[in-house]
Short mmCIF file of C-alpha atoms in Angstrom, two decimals:
data_model
loop_
_atom_site.label_atom_id
_atom_site.label_comp_id
_atom_site.label_asym_id
_atom_site.label_seq_id
_atom_site.Cartn_x
_atom_site.Cartn_y
_atom_site.Cartn_z
CA MET A 1 30.09 -10.80 -2.12
CA THR A 2 27.45 -10.27 -4.80
CA SER A 3 23.84 -9.96 -3.64
CA SER A 4 21.45 -12.62 -4.88
CA LYS A 5 18.31 -11.45 -6.57
CA PRO A 6 15.20 -12.66 -4.72
CA TYR A 7 13.86 -15.80 -6.36
CA GLN A 8 10.40 -14.18 -6.57
CA TYR A 9 11.83 -11.53 -8.91
CA VAL A 10 13.68 -14.20 -10.87
CA LYS A 11 10.50 -16.24 -11.32
CA GLY A 12 8.38 -13.12 -11.76
CA TYR A 13 5.69 -14.16 -9.29
CA THR A 14 4.96 -15.12 -5.69
CA GLU A 15 2.17 -16.79 -3.74
CA PHE A 16 -0.07 -14.86 -1.37
CA TYR A 17 -3.36 -15.91 0.21
CA LYS A 18 -3.38 -19.01 -2.03
CA LEU A 19 -3.19 -16.83 -5.14
CA ARG A 20 -0.31 -16.19 -7.53
CA PHE A 21 0.82 -12.59 -8.03
CA LYS A 22 3.16 -11.09 -10.57
CA VAL A 23 5.97 -9.16 -8.89
CA THR A 24 8.79 -7.03 -10.26
CA PRO A 25 11.45 -4.79 -8.68
CA ASP A 26 8.80 -2.04 -8.85
CA THR A 27 6.80 -3.81 -6.13
CA LEU A 28 7.56 -5.06 -2.65
CA ILE A 29 7.47 -8.84 -2.43
CA PRO A 30 4.34 -9.78 -0.43
CA ARG A 31 5.14 -11.59 2.81
CA PRO A 32 3.13 -14.28 4.61
CA GLU A 33 2.67 -11.98 7.63
CA THR A 34 0.69 -9.56 5.48
CA GLU A 35 -1.96 -12.22 4.97
CA LEU A 36 -3.03 -11.37 8.53
CA LEU A 37 -4.26 -8.00 7.24
CA VAL A 38 -6.57 -9.76 4.82
CA ASP A 39 -7.78 -12.06 7.61
CA GLU A 40 -8.63 -9.11 9.84
CA VAL A 41 -10.48 -7.21 7.10
CA LEU A 42 -12.56 -10.25 6.18
CA ARG A 43 -13.30 -10.99 9.83
CA PHE A 44 -14.46 -7.43 10.46
CA VAL A 45 -16.69 -7.42 7.38
CA SER A 46 -18.23 -10.77 8.33
CA GLN A 47 -19.12 -9.44 11.80
CA LEU A 48 -21.15 -6.52 10.48
CA GLN A 49 -24.85 -6.93 11.09
CA PRO A 50 -26.82 -7.80 7.93
CA THR A 51 -28.93 -4.65 8.31
CA THR A 52 -25.81 -2.52 8.61
CA TYR A 53 -24.29 -4.23 5.58
CA ASN A 54 -27.42 -3.59 3.50
CA LEU A 55 -28.00 0.01 4.55
CA GLN A 56 -24.44 1.21 4.69
CA PRO A 57 -22.30 0.47 1.62
CA ILE A 58 -18.82 -0.75 2.51
CA THR A 59 -15.72 0.74 0.94
CA ILE A 60 -12.24 -0.58 1.60
CA LEU A 61 -9.22 1.62 0.93
CA ASP A 62 -5.99 -0.30 0.38
CA LEU A 63 -3.25 2.31 0.67
CA GLY A 64 0.14 1.53 -0.85
CA THR A 65 -1.23 -1.46 -2.71
CA GLY A 66 2.05 -2.51 -4.37
CA ALA A 67 1.32 -5.69 -6.33
CA GLY A 68 -2.33 -5.41 -5.32
CA ASN A 69 -2.19 -8.54 -3.17
CA ILE A 70 -4.28 -7.23 -0.27
CA ALA A 71 -7.01 -5.63 -2.38
CA ILE A 72 -7.26 -8.58 -4.75
CA SER A 73 -7.34 -11.15 -1.95
CA VAL A 74 -10.15 -9.25 -0.23
CA ALA A 75 -12.03 -8.86 -3.51
CA ARG A 76 -11.85 -12.58 -4.16
CA ASN A 77 -13.25 -13.36 -0.70
CA ALA A 78 -15.73 -10.50 -0.23
CA PRO A 79 -17.03 -9.98 -3.76
CA ASP A 80 -19.73 -7.41 -2.97
CA ILE A 81 -17.34 -4.89 -1.40
CA LYS A 82 -16.14 -1.78 -3.23
CA ILE A 83 -12.35 -1.50 -3.05
CA ILE A 84 -10.09 1.44 -3.86
CA ALA A 85 -6.38 0.65 -4.13
CA THR A 86 -3.78 3.41 -4.22
CA ASP A 87 -0.06 3.67 -4.67
CA ILE A 88 2.34 6.54 -5.20
CA SER A 89 4.12 4.47 -7.88
CA VAL A 90 2.64 4.31 -11.37
CA ALA A 91 4.79 1.27 -12.12
CA ALA A 92 3.44 -0.58 -9.09
CA LEU A 93 -0.13 0.26 -10.07
CA ARG A 94 0.51 -1.20 -13.50
CA ILE A 95 1.48 -4.51 -11.89
CA ALA A 96 -1.49 -4.38 -9.51
CA LYS A 97 -3.91 -3.85 -12.41
CA TYR A 98 -2.39 -6.80 -14.24
CA ASN A 99 -2.85 -8.99 -11.17
CA ALA A 100 -6.44 -7.82 -10.70
CA LYS A 101 -7.28 -8.72 -14.29
CA ARG A 102 -5.53 -12.07 -13.94
CA HIS A 103 -7.74 -12.92 -10.99
CA GLY A 104 -10.94 -11.58 -12.52
CA VAL A 105 -11.55 -8.71 -10.10
CA GLU A 106 -10.50 -5.74 -12.22
CA ASP A 107 -14.09 -4.42 -12.19
CA LYS A 108 -14.27 -4.57 -8.39
CA ILE A 109 -11.17 -2.49 -7.66
CA GLU A 110 -10.53 1.13 -8.58
CA PHE A 111 -6.82 1.89 -8.84
CA ILE A 112 -5.71 5.46 -8.15
CA GLN A 113 -2.27 7.05 -8.03
CA SER A 114 -2.08 8.87 -4.72
CA ASP A 115 0.32 9.73 -1.93
CA LEU A 116 -1.77 8.18 0.85
CA LEU A 117 -5.06 10.15 0.85
CA SER A 118 -3.84 13.27 -0.93
CA GLY A 119 -5.22 12.21 -4.33
CA LEU A 120 -8.56 10.96 -3.05
CA ASN A 121 -11.89 12.73 -2.94
CA TYR A 122 -14.01 10.21 -1.12
CA THR A 123 -17.50 10.77 -2.54
CA LEU A 124 -18.20 7.29 -3.90
CA HIS A 125 -20.98 6.45 -1.48
CA PRO A 126 -23.74 8.51 0.09
CA LYS A 127 -23.61 8.76 3.85
CA PRO A 128 -24.01 6.79 6.01
CA HIS A 129 -21.32 4.40 4.87
CA THR A 130 -18.79 2.01 6.33
CA LEU A 131 -15.17 2.83 5.55
CA ILE A 132 -12.31 0.43 6.24
CA ILE A 133 -8.70 1.49 5.67
CA VAL A 134 -6.07 -1.23 5.32
CA THR A 135 -2.41 -0.60 4.65
CA ASN A 136 1.05 -2.07 4.76
CA LEU A 137 2.97 1.19 4.82
CA PRO A 138 6.77 1.28 4.88
CA TYR A 139 7.75 0.86 8.54
CA ILE A 140 11.46 0.14 8.69
CA PRO A 141 13.46 2.93 10.40
CA THR A 142 15.79 4.64 7.93
CA GLU A 143 18.93 3.83 9.90
CA ARG A 144 18.11 0.12 9.79
CA ILE A 145 17.84 -0.06 5.97
CA PRO A 146 21.61 -0.58 5.38
CA TYR A 147 21.55 -3.57 7.73
CA LEU A 148 18.74 -5.43 6.01
CA ASP A 149 19.49 -8.63 4.16
CA SER A 150 21.12 -7.78 0.84
CA SER A 151 18.33 -9.52 -1.07
CA VAL A 152 15.95 -6.92 0.39
CA LYS A 153 17.98 -3.70 0.51
CA ASP A 154 19.64 -4.20 -2.88
CA PHE A 155 16.57 -5.23 -4.86
CA GLU A 156 13.27 -4.21 -3.29
CA PRO A 157 12.09 -0.59 -3.75
CA HIS A 158 13.26 1.56 -0.85
CA VAL A 159 10.14 3.70 -1.14
CA ALA A 160 8.23 0.61 0.01
CA LEU A 161 10.61 -0.06 2.91
CA ASP A 162 11.71 3.22 4.47
CA GLY A 163 9.38 4.41 7.23
CA GLY A 164 11.42 7.43 8.22
CA GLU A 165 13.44 8.19 11.34
CA ASP A 166 11.56 5.90 13.72
CA GLY A 167 9.68 3.88 11.13
CA PHE A 168 6.27 5.37 11.97
CA GLU A 169 6.38 8.62 10.00
CA LEU A 170 4.04 7.52 7.21
CA TYR A 171 1.44 6.32 9.71
CA ARG A 172 1.50 9.74 11.38
CA LYS A 173 1.06 11.33 7.96
CA LEU A 174 -1.88 9.04 7.19
CA PHE A 175 -3.53 9.73 10.56
CA SER A 176 -3.14 13.48 10.01
CA GLN A 177 -4.77 13.23 6.58
CA ILE A 178 -7.69 11.25 8.01
CA LYS A 179 -8.28 13.95 10.62
CA GLU A 180 -7.93 16.75 8.04
CA LYS A 181 -10.58 15.14 5.85
CA SER A 182 -12.82 14.52 8.88
CA TRP A 183 -13.18 10.89 7.86
CA GLN A 184 -14.42 8.44 10.45
CA PRO A 185 -13.37 4.97 9.31
CA LYS A 186 -14.91 2.08 11.18
CA LEU A 187 -11.57 0.28 11.10
CA ILE A 188 -7.96 1.18 10.37
CA ILE A 189 -5.66 -1.79 10.10
CA GLY A 190 -1.96 -1.64 9.35
CA GLU A 191 1.13 -3.77 9.42
CA ILE A 192 3.84 -2.49 11.77
CA ASP A 193 7.43 -3.28 12.66
CA TYR A 194 7.77 -5.93 15.33
CA THR A 195 9.42 -3.38 17.65
CA HIS A 196 6.62 -0.84 17.25
CA GLY A 197 3.85 -2.26 19.44
CA GLU A 198 3.99 0.35 22.21
CA LEU A 199 4.94 3.18 19.84
CA ALA A 200 2.04 2.37 17.49
CA VAL A 201 -0.52 2.37 20.29
CA ASN A 202 0.78 5.58 21.90
CA GLU A 203 0.95 7.49 18.61
CA SER A 204 -2.46 6.27 17.47
CA GLN A 205 -4.04 7.47 20.72
CA LYS A 206 -2.88 11.01 19.97
CA TYR A 207 -4.95 11.06 16.77
CA PHE A 208 -7.84 8.80 17.80
CA PRO A 209 -8.23 9.27 21.57
CA TYR A 210 -11.75 7.81 21.67
CA SER A 211 -11.05 4.72 19.57
CA GLN A 212 -10.25 1.20 20.61
CA ILE A 213 -6.60 0.58 19.76
CA GLU A 214 -4.77 -2.73 19.97
CA THR A 215 -1.96 -4.71 18.38
CA LYS A 216 -1.89 -8.36 17.43
CA LYS A 217 0.99 -10.76 17.03
CA ASP A 218 1.91 -12.76 13.95
CA LEU A 219 2.55 -16.50 13.85
CA ALA A 220 6.10 -15.88 15.11
CA HIS A 221 4.60 -14.14 18.18
CA LYS A 222 5.90 -10.73 17.09
CA GLN A 223 3.83 -7.56 17.22
CA ARG A 224 2.68 -7.14 13.64
CA ILE A 225 -0.83 -5.73 13.27
CA LEU A 226 -2.26 -2.39 14.45
CA LEU A 227 -6.05 -2.17 14.79
CA ILE A 228 -7.93 1.08 15.37
CA SER A 229 -11.70 0.80 15.62
#
């Protein structure tokens, strides 16, 4: 039976956070669950004290930006925030830049090709500063990829799906890079596999033993969001 190409790729766009985004087979198709990441970022920013906001510039790092949907949605709703969006894929960054220009926020987002934090030298703001890291890293265990719906496994980029042996390898890599750089983000927020709630908390505690770590469920009541603050 022939796989059917996702209708978002056929149309060339999808809706996310009430905005329209261009998508191609070079980018993962944004899902409704990922809108929860945007919600959490905006909620955290809104809770910062006005004095903190004024004295400590806020930078948001969107790692693995894909079509740019998270960064652009945040930029549209928190216009005074500096955002850096990265992706390992040059082709994906090209699409993200197009979407940023389409929504009038190209001057508010810096796009950088980087494998997680490896290509970043974070010197954009003097200290003290408030750093928020948001990411929807690949989190599907490698052995589960062949069993995904054909519209996903046959068309969407595997580099944006495959999270390694247990699905959490890229998060471990990110956490290691944060510790190596001695960064102290005020918030790390990531989308996780619905089976990863306990794993995500236990692994995060190894890297951030003094942080508050929790998971939140999506609208389907599945574990979906990891919060480290």
